PDB file of C-alpha atoms in Angstrom:
ATOM      1  CA  UNK A   1     -53.466 -29.235  -7.288  1.00  0.00           C
ATOM      2  CA  UNK A   2     -55.574 -29.674  -4.154  1.00  0.00           C
ATOM      3  CA  UNK A   3     -59.285 -28.992  -4.373  1.00  0.00           C
ATOM      4  CA  UNK A   4     -59.422 -27.771  -0.783  1.00  0.00           C
ATOM      5  CA  UNK A   5     -57.160 -25.967   1.670  1.00  0.00           C
ATOM      6  CA  UNK A   6     -56.245 -26.427   5.328  1.00  0.00           C
ATOM      7  CA  UNK A   7     -57.866 -23.061   5.988  1.00  0.00           C
ATOM      8  CA  UNK A   8     -61.203 -24.333   4.675  1.00  0.00           C
ATOM      9  CA  UNK A   9     -61.037 -27.450   6.843  1.00  0.00           C
ATOM     10  CA  UNK A  10     -60.128 -25.287   9.828  1.00  0.00           C
ATOM     11  CA  UNK A  11     -63.162 -23.073   9.151  1.00  0.00           C
ATOM     12  CA  UNK A  12     -65.376 -26.146   8.906  1.00  0.00           C
ATOM     13  CA  UNK A  13     -64.052 -27.331  12.258  1.00  0.00           C
ATOM     14  CA  UNK A  14     -64.787 -23.925  13.823  1.00  0.00           C
ATOM     15  CA  UNK A  15     -68.351 -23.835  12.483  1.00  0.00           C
ATOM     16  CA  UNK A  16     -69.028 -27.308  13.904  1.00  0.00           C
ATOM     17  CA  UNK A  17     -67.427 -26.441  17.263  1.00  0.00           C
ATOM     18  CA  UNK A  18     -69.347 -23.149  17.549  1.00  0.00           C
ATOM     19  CA  UNK A  19     -72.601 -24.535  16.167  1.00  0.00           C
ATOM     20  CA  UNK A  20     -73.232 -21.691  13.730  1.00  0.00           C
ATOM     21  CA  UNK A  21     -71.611 -19.531  11.064  1.00  0.00           C
ATOM     22  CA  UNK A  22     -72.236 -16.371  13.098  1.00  0.00           C
ATOM     23  CA  UNK A  23     -70.443 -17.572  16.241  1.00  0.00           C
ATOM     24  CA  UNK A  24     -67.599 -19.052  14.182  1.00  0.00           C
ATOM     25  CA  UNK A  25     -67.204 -15.707  12.372  1.00  0.00           C
ATOM     26  CA  UNK A  26     -66.808 -13.904  15.697  1.00  0.00           C
ATOM     27  CA  UNK A  27     -64.284 -16.449  16.940  1.00  0.00           C
ATOM     28  CA  UNK A  28     -61.978 -16.314  13.910  1.00  0.00           C
ATOM     29  CA  UNK A  29     -62.553 -12.605  13.259  1.00  0.00           C
ATOM     30  CA  UNK A  30     -63.939 -13.174   9.779  1.00  0.00           C
ATOM     31  CA  UNK A  31     -67.238 -12.128   8.239  1.00  0.00           C
ATOM     32  CA  UNK A  32     -70.048 -14.669   8.161  1.00  0.00           C
ATOM     33  CA  UNK A  33     -70.349 -14.262   4.406  1.00  0.00           C
ATOM     34  CA  UNK A  34     -66.626 -15.004   3.921  1.00  0.00           C
ATOM     35  CA  UNK A  35     -66.904 -18.252   5.882  1.00  0.00           C
ATOM     36  CA  UNK A  36     -70.064 -19.260   4.023  1.00  0.00           C
ATOM     37  CA  UNK A  37     -68.342 -18.594   0.699  1.00  0.00           C
ATOM     38  CA  UNK A  38     -65.252 -20.666   1.596  1.00  0.00           C
ATOM     39  CA  UNK A  39     -67.262 -23.639   2.848  1.00  0.00           C
ATOM     40  CA  UNK A  40     -69.655 -23.440  -0.108  1.00  0.00           C
ATOM     41  CA  UNK A  41     -66.709 -23.439  -2.510  1.00  0.00           C
ATOM     42  CA  UNK A  42     -65.163 -26.349  -0.608  1.00  0.00           C
ATOM     43  CA  UNK A  43     -68.324 -28.465  -0.853  1.00  0.00           C
ATOM     44  CA  UNK A  44     -68.757 -27.573  -4.524  1.00  0.00           C
ATOM     45  CA  UNK A  45     -65.228 -28.722  -5.366  1.00  0.00           C
ATOM     46  CA  UNK A  46     -65.583 -31.941  -3.379  1.00  0.00           C
ATOM     47  CA  UNK A  47     -69.061 -32.617  -4.753  1.00  0.00           C
ATOM     48  CA  UNK A  48     -70.210 -33.574  -1.236  1.00  0.00           C
ATOM     49  CA  UNK A  49     -72.470 -31.840   1.268  1.00  0.00           C
ATOM     50  CA  UNK A  50     -70.540 -31.484   4.524  1.00  0.00           C
ATOM     51  CA  UNK A  51     -72.905 -29.335   6.596  1.00  0.00           C
ATOM     52  CA  UNK A  52     -76.655 -29.386   7.085  1.00  0.00           C
ATOM     53  CA  UNK A  53     -78.883 -27.014   9.111  1.00  0.00           C
ATOM     54  CA  UNK A  54     -80.572 -28.570  12.129  1.00  0.00           C
ATOM     55  CA  UNK A  55     -82.741 -25.892  13.678  1.00  0.00           C
ATOM     56  CA  UNK A  56     -80.446 -22.936  14.270  1.00  0.00           C
ATOM     57  CA  UNK A  57     -77.331 -25.104  14.324  1.00  0.00           C
ATOM     58  CA  UNK A  58     -75.032 -26.208  11.514  1.00  0.00           C
ATOM     59  CA  UNK A  59     -74.168 -29.882  11.908  1.00  0.00           C
ATOM     60  CA  UNK A  60     -72.027 -32.299   9.938  1.00  0.00           C
ATOM     61  CA  UNK A  61     -73.553 -34.737   7.516  1.00  0.00           C
ATOM     62  CA  UNK A  62     -72.394 -38.382   7.842  1.00  0.00           C
ATOM     63  CA  UNK A  63     -69.942 -37.707   5.005  1.00  0.00           C
ATOM     64  CA  UNK A  64     -68.780 -34.550   6.739  1.00  0.00           C
ATOM     65  CA  UNK A  65     -68.162 -36.443   9.982  1.00  0.00           C
ATOM     66  CA  UNK A  66     -65.950 -38.960   8.209  1.00  0.00           C
ATOM     67  CA  UNK A  67     -63.913 -36.377   6.298  1.00  0.00           C
ATOM     68  CA  UNK A  68     -63.472 -33.921   9.173  1.00  0.00           C
ATOM     69  CA  UNK A  69     -62.321 -36.780  11.420  1.00  0.00           C
ATOM     70  CA  UNK A  70     -59.540 -37.464   8.913  1.00  0.00           C
ATOM     71  CA  UNK A  71     -58.702 -33.782   8.600  1.00  0.00           C
ATOM     72  CA  UNK A  72     -58.386 -33.099  12.342  1.00  0.00           C
ATOM     73  CA  UNK A  73     -54.964 -34.796  12.772  1.00  0.00           C
ATOM     74  CA  UNK A  74     -53.683 -32.757   9.810  1.00  0.00           C
ATOM     75  CA  UNK A  75     -54.981 -29.535  11.342  1.00  0.00           C
ATOM     76  CA  UNK A  76     -53.410 -30.412  14.696  1.00  0.00           C
ATOM     77  CA  UNK A  77     -50.059 -31.243  13.079  1.00  0.00           C
ATOM     78  CA  UNK A  78     -50.091 -27.995  11.106  1.00  0.00           C
ATOM     79  CA  UNK A  79     -50.878 -26.042  14.287  1.00  0.00           C
ATOM     80  CA  UNK A  80     -47.928 -27.711  16.032  1.00  0.00           C
ATOM     81  CA  UNK A  81     -45.721 -26.893  13.050  1.00  0.00           C
ATOM     82  CA  UNK A  82     -46.604 -23.205  13.255  1.00  0.00           C
ATOM     83  CA  UNK A  83     -46.077 -23.177  17.029  1.00  0.00           C
ATOM     84  CA  UNK A  84     -42.668 -24.760  16.604  1.00  0.00           C
ATOM     85  CA  UNK A  85     -41.705 -22.225  13.960  1.00  0.00           C
ATOM     86  CA  UNK A  86     -42.720 -19.418  16.326  1.00  0.00           C
ATOM     87  CA  UNK A  87     -40.669 -20.950  19.152  1.00  0.00           C
ATOM     88  CA  UNK A  88     -37.601 -21.313  16.925  1.00  0.00           C
ATOM     89  CA  UNK A  89     -38.019 -17.726  15.767  1.00  0.00           C
ATOM     90  CA  UNK A  90     -38.068 -16.673  19.428  1.00  0.00           C
ATOM     91  CA  UNK A  91     -34.702 -18.374  19.953  1.00  0.00           C
ATOM     92  CA  UNK A  92     -35.620 -21.854  21.173  1.00  0.00           C
ATOM     93  CA  UNK A  93     -33.042 -24.572  20.589  1.00  0.00           C
ATOM     94  CA  UNK A  94     -34.082 -26.915  17.778  1.00  0.00           C
ATOM     95  CA  UNK A  95     -32.338 -30.016  19.133  1.00  0.00           C
ATOM     96  CA  UNK A  96     -30.454 -31.367  22.129  1.00  0.00           C
ATOM     97  CA  UNK A  97     -28.123 -34.322  21.694  1.00  0.00           C
ATOM     98  CA  UNK A  98     -28.142 -36.532  24.785  1.00  0.00           C
ATOM     99  CA  UNK A  99     -25.854 -39.488  25.479  1.00  0.00           C
ATOM    100  CA  UNK A 100     -26.916 -41.808  28.296  1.00  0.00           C
ATOM    101  CA  UNK A 101     -25.277 -44.955  29.578  1.00  0.00           C
ATOM    102  CA  UNK A 102     -27.513 -47.959  28.986  1.00  0.00           C
ATOM    103  CA  UNK A 103     -27.593 -48.788  32.720  1.00  0.00           C
ATOM    104  CA  UNK A 104     -29.687 -45.655  33.328  1.00  0.00           C
ATOM    105  CA  UNK A 105     -33.167 -46.901  34.401  1.00  0.00           C
ATOM    106  CA  UNK A 106     -35.586 -46.544  31.504  1.00  0.00           C
ATOM    107  CA  UNK A 107     -38.613 -45.480  33.569  1.00  0.00           C
ATOM    108  CA  UNK A 108     -37.002 -42.382  35.144  1.00  0.00           C
ATOM    109  CA  UNK A 109     -35.241 -41.560  31.863  1.00  0.00           C
ATOM    110  CA  UNK A 110     -38.445 -41.396  29.848  1.00  0.00           C
ATOM    111  CA  UNK A 111     -40.247 -39.578  32.664  1.00  0.00           C
ATOM    112  CA  UNK A 112     -37.608 -36.847  32.343  1.00  0.00           C
ATOM    113  CA  UNK A 113     -37.952 -36.727  28.554  1.00  0.00           C
ATOM    114  CA  UNK A 114     -41.762 -36.543  28.806  1.00  0.00           C
ATOM    115  CA  UNK A 115     -41.580 -33.641  31.264  1.00  0.00           C
ATOM    116  CA  UNK A 116     -39.055 -31.882  29.049  1.00  0.00           C
ATOM    117  CA  UNK A 117     -41.288 -32.318  26.007  1.00  0.00           C
ATOM    118  CA  UNK A 118     -44.190 -30.736  27.881  1.00  0.00           C
ATOM    119  CA  UNK A 119     -42.081 -27.689  28.758  1.00  0.00           C
ATOM    120  CA  UNK A 120     -40.229 -27.348  25.440  1.00  0.00           C
ATOM    121  CA  UNK A 121     -42.362 -28.940  22.700  1.00  0.00           C
ATOM    122  CA  UNK A 122     -40.371 -27.187  19.967  1.00  0.00           C
ATOM    123  CA  UNK A 123     -37.077 -28.842  20.963  1.00  0.00           C
ATOM    124  CA  UNK A 124     -36.225 -32.380  19.911  1.00  0.00           C
ATOM    125  CA  UNK A 125     -34.034 -34.595  22.091  1.00  0.00           C
ATOM    126  CA  UNK A 126     -31.806 -37.001  20.167  1.00  0.00           C
ATOM    127  CA  UNK A 127     -30.978 -39.841  22.563  1.00  0.00           C
ATOM    128  CA  UNK A 128     -28.018 -42.180  22.120  1.00  0.00           C
ATOM    129  CA  UNK A 129     -27.353 -45.061  24.512  1.00  0.00           C
ATOM    130  CA  UNK A 130     -23.800 -46.244  25.112  1.00  0.00           C
ATOM    131  CA  UNK A 131     -22.322 -49.250  26.872  1.00  0.00           C
ATOM    132  CA  UNK A 132     -20.659 -48.592  30.213  1.00  0.00           C
ATOM    133  CA  UNK A 133     -16.917 -48.638  30.041  1.00  0.00           C
ATOM    134  CA  UNK A 134     -16.585 -47.035  26.611  1.00  0.00           C
ATOM    135  CA  UNK A 135     -13.209 -45.390  26.384  1.00  0.00           C
ATOM    136  CA  UNK A 136     -12.699 -41.645  26.358  1.00  0.00           C
ATOM    137  CA  UNK A 137     -11.510 -41.938  22.759  1.00  0.00           C
ATOM    138  CA  UNK A 138     -14.746 -43.643  21.739  1.00  0.00           C
ATOM    139  CA  UNK A 139     -16.869 -41.086  23.561  1.00  0.00           C
ATOM    140  CA  UNK A 140     -14.938 -38.228  21.983  1.00  0.00           C
ATOM    141  CA  UNK A 141     -16.216 -39.428  18.613  1.00  0.00           C
ATOM    142  CA  UNK A 142     -19.819 -38.975  19.755  1.00  0.00           C
ATOM    143  CA  UNK A 143     -21.249 -35.462  19.625  1.00  0.00           C
ATOM    144  CA  UNK A 144     -23.568 -34.560  22.510  1.00  0.00           C
ATOM    145  CA  UNK A 145     -24.712 -31.555  24.510  1.00  0.00           C
ATOM    146  CA  UNK A 146     -25.346 -33.547  27.697  1.00  0.00           C
ATOM    147  CA  UNK A 147     -23.652 -36.813  28.672  1.00  0.00           C
ATOM    148  CA  UNK A 148     -24.667 -39.145  31.502  1.00  0.00           C
ATOM    149  CA  UNK A 149     -21.955 -41.765  31.926  1.00  0.00           C
ATOM    150  CA  UNK A 150     -20.338 -43.981  34.503  1.00  0.00           C
ATOM    151  CA  UNK A 151     -17.763 -42.310  36.722  1.00  0.00           C
ATOM    152  CA  UNK A 152     -15.019 -44.312  34.972  1.00  0.00           C
ATOM    153  CA  UNK A 153     -16.128 -43.074  31.544  1.00  0.00           C
ATOM    154  CA  UNK A 154     -16.226 -39.456  32.703  1.00  0.00           C
ATOM    155  CA  UNK A 155     -12.464 -39.644  33.262  1.00  0.00           C
ATOM    156  CA  UNK A 156     -10.900 -36.331  34.267  1.00  0.00           C
ATOM    157  CA  UNK A 157     -13.693 -34.186  32.828  1.00  0.00           C
ATOM    158  CA  UNK A 158     -15.673 -31.999  35.200  1.00  0.00           C
ATOM    159  CA  UNK A 159     -18.905 -33.796  36.062  1.00  0.00           C
ATOM    160  CA  UNK A 160     -21.519 -33.912  38.798  1.00  0.00           C
ATOM    161  CA  UNK A 161     -22.719 -37.056  40.532  1.00  0.00           C
ATOM    162  CA  UNK A 162     -26.209 -38.101  39.512  1.00  0.00           C
ATOM    163  CA  UNK A 163     -27.299 -41.635  40.434  1.00  0.00           C
ATOM    164  CA  UNK A 164     -25.930 -44.848  41.889  1.00  0.00           C
ATOM    165  CA  UNK A 165     -26.997 -47.949  39.977  1.00  0.00           C
ATOM    166  CA  UNK A 166     -27.048 -51.234  41.895  1.00  0.00           C
ATOM    167  CA  UNK A 167     -26.133 -54.466  40.123  1.00  0.00           C
ATOM    168  CA  UNK A 168     -27.100 -57.798  41.685  1.00  0.00           C
ATOM    169  CA  UNK A 169     -25.708 -61.258  40.974  1.00  0.00           C
ATOM    170  CA  UNK A 170     -28.551 -63.360  39.557  1.00  0.00           C
ATOM    171  CA  UNK A 171     -29.331 -66.553  37.709  1.00  0.00           C
ATOM    172  CA  UNK A 172     -32.441 -68.117  36.270  1.00  0.00           C
ATOM    173  CA  UNK A 173     -34.310 -70.013  38.999  1.00  0.00           C
ATOM    174  CA  UNK A 174     -33.431 -73.435  37.536  1.00  0.00           C
ATOM    175  CA  UNK A 175     -29.735 -72.660  37.015  1.00  0.00           C
ATOM    176  CA  UNK A 176     -27.433 -75.327  38.585  1.00  0.00           C
ATOM    177  CA  UNK A 177     -25.705 -72.689  40.732  1.00  0.00           C
ATOM    178  CA  UNK A 178     -28.856 -72.248  42.801  1.00  0.00           C
ATOM    179  CA  UNK A 179     -28.842 -75.943  43.735  1.00  0.00           C
ATOM    180  CA  UNK A 180     -25.339 -75.766  45.256  1.00  0.00           C
ATOM    181  CA  UNK A 181     -24.624 -75.181  48.968  1.00  0.00           C
ATOM    182  CA  UNK A 182     -24.448 -71.537  50.012  1.00  0.00           C
ATOM    183  CA  UNK A 183     -22.486 -69.367  50.085  1.00  0.00           C
ATOM    184  CA  UNK A 184     -21.064 -69.722  46.585  1.00  0.00           C
ATOM    185  CA  UNK A 185     -17.329 -69.120  46.356  1.00  0.00           C
ATOM    186  CA  UNK A 186     -15.391 -67.528  43.505  1.00  0.00           C
ATOM    187  CA  UNK A 187     -13.966 -70.944  42.667  1.00  0.00           C
ATOM    188  CA  UNK A 188     -17.460 -72.338  42.193  1.00  0.00           C
ATOM    189  CA  UNK A 189     -18.554 -69.348  40.100  1.00  0.00           C
ATOM    190  CA  UNK A 190     -15.505 -69.738  37.870  1.00  0.00           C
ATOM    191  CA  UNK A 191     -16.847 -73.109  36.726  1.00  0.00           C
ATOM    192  CA  UNK A 192     -19.885 -71.514  35.108  1.00  0.00           C
ATOM    193  CA  UNK A 193     -20.179 -68.998  32.252  1.00  0.00           C
ATOM    194  CA  UNK A 194     -20.465 -65.382  33.298  1.00  0.00           C
ATOM    195  CA  UNK A 195     -22.683 -63.023  31.297  1.00  0.00           C
ATOM    196  CA  UNK A 196     -21.010 -59.654  30.782  1.00  0.00           C
ATOM    197  CA  UNK A 197     -22.052 -56.395  29.112  1.00  0.00           C
ATOM    198  CA  UNK A 198     -19.196 -54.986  27.051  1.00  0.00           C
ATOM    199  CA  UNK A 199     -18.872 -52.795  23.999  1.00  0.00           C
ATOM    200  CA  UNK A 200     -17.347 -54.239  20.832  1.00  0.00           C
ATOM    201  CA  UNK A 201     -13.904 -52.776  21.519  1.00  0.00           C
ATOM    202  CA  UNK A 202     -13.850 -54.336  24.986  1.00  0.00           C
ATOM    203  CA  UNK A 203     -14.906 -57.657  23.489  1.00  0.00           C
ATOM    204  CA  UNK A 204     -11.972 -57.537  21.081  1.00  0.00           C
ATOM    205  CA  UNK A 205      -9.511 -56.575  23.831  1.00  0.00           C
ATOM    206  CA  UNK A 206     -10.807 -59.062  26.412  1.00  0.00           C
ATOM    207  CA  UNK A 207      -8.613 -61.713  28.014  1.00  0.00           C
ATOM    208  CA  UNK A 208      -9.590 -65.392  28.332  1.00  0.00           C
ATOM    209  CA  UNK A 209     -11.461 -66.132  31.588  1.00  0.00           C
ATOM    210  CA  UNK A 210     -11.615 -69.189  33.850  1.00  0.00           C
ATOM    211  CA  UNK A 211     -14.786 -70.318  32.142  1.00  0.00           C
ATOM    212  CA  UNK A 212     -16.230 -69.660  28.703  1.00  0.00           C
ATOM    213  CA  UNK A 213     -17.821 -66.313  29.497  1.00  0.00           C
ATOM    214  CA  UNK A 214     -20.377 -64.700  27.218  1.00  0.00           C
ATOM    215  CA  UNK A 215     -20.335 -61.000  26.329  1.00  0.00           C
ATOM    216  CA  UNK A 216     -23.186 -58.893  24.974  1.00  0.00           C
ATOM    217  CA  UNK A 217     -23.451 -55.271  23.879  1.00  0.00           C
ATOM    218  CA  UNK A 218     -26.836 -54.544  25.478  1.00  0.00           C
ATOM    219  CA  UNK A 219     -28.508 -55.113  28.834  1.00  0.00           C
ATOM    220  CA  UNK A 220     -31.532 -56.595  27.084  1.00  0.00           C
ATOM    221  CA  UNK A 221     -29.433 -59.291  25.400  1.00  0.00           C
ATOM    222  CA  UNK A 222     -27.544 -60.048  28.623  1.00  0.00           C
ATOM    223  CA  UNK A 223     -30.832 -60.378  30.500  1.00  0.00           C
ATOM    224  CA  UNK A 224     -32.215 -62.775  27.888  1.00  0.00           C
ATOM    225  CA  UNK A 225     -29.035 -64.842  28.121  1.00  0.00           C
ATOM    226  CA  UNK A 226     -29.399 -65.152  31.894  1.00  0.00           C
ATOM    227  CA  UNK A 227     -33.115 -65.971  31.588  1.00  0.00           C
ATOM    228  CA  UNK A 228     -32.228 -68.784  29.149  1.00  0.00           C
ATOM    229  CA  UNK A 229     -29.579 -70.187  31.545  1.00  0.00           C
ATOM    230  CA  UNK A 230     -26.673 -69.356  29.255  1.00  0.00           C
ATOM    231  CA  UNK A 231     -24.923 -68.133  32.386  1.00  0.00           C
ATOM    232  CA  UNK A 232     -25.210 -65.963  35.483  1.00  0.00           C
ATOM    233  CA  UNK A 233     -24.430 -62.281  35.751  1.00  0.00           C
ATOM    234  CA  UNK A 234     -24.545 -58.987  37.598  1.00  0.00           C
ATOM    235  CA  UNK A 235     -27.484 -57.081  36.134  1.00  0.00           C
ATOM    236  CA  UNK A 236     -28.918 -53.635  37.036  1.00  0.00           C
ATOM    237  CA  UNK A 237     -31.470 -54.261  39.776  1.00  0.00           C
ATOM    238  CA  UNK A 238     -33.920 -51.576  38.644  1.00  0.00           C
ATOM    239  CA  UNK A 239     -34.193 -53.097  35.169  1.00  0.00           C
ATOM    240  CA  UNK A 240     -34.749 -56.680  36.312  1.00  0.00           C
ATOM    241  CA  UNK A 241     -37.207 -55.990  39.150  1.00  0.00           C
ATOM    242  CA  UNK A 242     -40.184 -57.703  37.403  1.00  0.00           C
ATOM    243  CA  UNK A 243     -38.222 -60.956  37.044  1.00  0.00           C
ATOM    244  CA  UNK A 244     -36.954 -60.773  40.612  1.00  0.00           C
ATOM    245  CA  UNK A 245     -40.470 -60.238  41.925  1.00  0.00           C
ATOM    246  CA  UNK A 246     -41.873 -63.116  39.854  1.00  0.00           C
ATOM    247  CA  UNK A 247     -39.057 -65.411  40.993  1.00  0.00           C
ATOM    248  CA  UNK A 248     -37.882 -66.101  37.450  1.00  0.00           C
ATOM    249  CA  UNK A 249     -34.529 -64.612  38.466  1.00  0.00           C
ATOM    250  CA  UNK A 250     -32.956 -65.462  41.821  1.00  0.00           C
ATOM    251  CA  UNK A 251     -30.183 -63.653  43.660  1.00  0.00           C
ATOM    252  CA  UNK A 252     -27.090 -65.796  43.992  1.00  0.00           C
ATOM    253  CA  UNK A 253     -26.154 -66.641  47.611  1.00  0.00           C
ATOM    254  CA  UNK A 254     -22.618 -65.250  47.532  1.00  0.00           C
ATOM    255  CA  UNK A 255     -20.396 -64.857  50.537  1.00  0.00           C
ATOM    256  CA  UNK A 256     -19.539 -61.331  49.367  1.00  0.00           C
ATOM    257  CA  UNK A 257     -19.983 -59.177  46.294  1.00  0.00           C
ATOM    258  CA  UNK A 258     -23.628 -60.056  45.732  1.00  0.00           C
ATOM    259  CA  UNK A 259     -24.301 -56.392  45.035  1.00  0.00           C
ATOM    260  CA  UNK A 260     -22.138 -53.986  43.067  1.00  0.00           C
ATOM    261  CA  UNK A 261     -22.675 -50.259  42.559  1.00  0.00           C
ATOM    262  CA  UNK A 262     -21.832 -48.128  39.561  1.00  0.00           C
ATOM    263  CA  UNK A 263     -22.058 -44.330  39.801  1.00  0.00           C
ATOM    264  CA  UNK A 264     -23.469 -42.219  36.996  1.00  0.00           C
ATOM    265  CA  UNK A 265     -22.289 -38.647  36.499  1.00  0.00           C
ATOM    266  CA  UNK A 266     -23.597 -35.863  34.287  1.00  0.00           C
ATOM    267  CA  UNK A 267     -21.673 -33.314  32.282  1.00  0.00           C
ATOM    268  CA  UNK A 268     -22.212 -30.872  29.428  1.00  0.00           C
ATOM    269  CA  UNK A 269     -20.144 -30.372  26.323  1.00  0.00           C
ATOM    270  CA  UNK A 270     -17.707 -27.457  26.311  1.00  0.00           C
ATOM    271  CA  UNK A 271     -19.614 -25.868  23.417  1.00  0.00           C
ATOM    272  CA  UNK A 272     -22.832 -25.536  25.455  1.00  0.00           C
ATOM    273  CA  UNK A 273     -23.450 -21.940  26.488  1.00  0.00           C
ATOM    274  CA  UNK A 274     -24.319 -21.380  30.178  1.00  0.00           C
ATOM    275  CA  UNK A 275     -27.917 -20.365  30.704  1.00  0.00           C
ATOM    276  CA  UNK A 276     -29.400 -21.971  27.584  1.00  0.00           C
ATOM    277  CA  UNK A 277     -33.026 -22.397  28.632  1.00  0.00           C
ATOM    278  CA  UNK A 278     -33.660 -25.853  27.208  1.00  0.00           C
ATOM    279  CA  UNK A 279     -30.331 -27.212  28.479  1.00  0.00           C
ATOM    280  CA  UNK A 280     -30.992 -25.743  31.941  1.00  0.00           C
ATOM    281  CA  UNK A 281     -34.427 -27.405  32.031  1.00  0.00           C
ATOM    282  CA  UNK A 282     -33.125 -30.825  31.052  1.00  0.00           C
ATOM    283  CA  UNK A 283     -30.265 -30.690  33.541  1.00  0.00           C
ATOM    284  CA  UNK A 284     -32.683 -29.654  36.305  1.00  0.00           C
ATOM    285  CA  UNK A 285     -35.029 -32.545  35.528  1.00  0.00           C
ATOM    286  CA  UNK A 286     -32.171 -35.030  35.778  1.00  0.00           C
ATOM    287  CA  UNK A 287     -30.963 -33.446  39.022  1.00  0.00           C
ATOM    288  CA  UNK A 288     -34.463 -33.817  40.444  1.00  0.00           C
ATOM    289  CA  UNK A 289     -34.102 -37.589  40.038  1.00  0.00           C
ATOM    290  CA  UNK A 290     -31.075 -37.527  42.305  1.00  0.00           C
ATOM    291  CA  UNK A 291     -32.955 -35.481  44.886  1.00  0.00           C
ATOM    292  CA  UNK A 292     -35.876 -37.892  44.738  1.00  0.00           C
ATOM    293  CA  UNK A 293     -33.523 -40.843  45.270  1.00  0.00           C
ATOM    294  CA  UNK A 294     -32.101 -39.244  48.404  1.00  0.00           C
TER     295      UNK A 294
END
């Protein structure tokens, strides 16, 4: 059984913040004698003096400073817990399941999630990334309230356009392709391995290519493969900007097709009720990205 309670630590924190028992009593709407009794009992059980009078103020002893510093995160977490319980009682949604294609730029994505968290701290967002090109059957097996997918993956479902993602043909700066005369033809490219991003089902169903192509199930792995000269590939420009700016990655001098665009669309699950506050907020934050891009 615990020797102390969160309430006692909270009272100690109030006394230190206010500087005296009297001011703390007014702030928490308790009598001064009740606070003194609780903190006296707390110190007695711990066997440590936590507070000492300094003039008219009550200040922490060195031991009190150490212990209250450890207690503050617990008090903050408990306060958040109570706030979340109150929000859920008031009808807030406990969780939103979000599926996002992995080509969605990470910076804007996490900016949206941070803004959402600030507005709805009681609602958790469960994020799942998928590989572009997943079939409708595969996506149907994933449960989500909001889905942001490529236009091809959206199929015939009602969806709204969100963002266009540019892919650029690149290779590591020392790759042999960059030493060849420009522009590079398809015949020349076919002699070198192509790095592709495919899900596992697409890998199993793939057909042999002109060269020994390499397939990966994440953008990060595909990028590493290109950086290590395993091959060349079309990678999302926004996610490889640092390597383009440093010169580690170079755009391939193609006659055509150096840049490809994939459109992302957004849709909600049929079970989502129109007007749900948290859903409305998250959709609006994603739409704002599209407005900022235009």
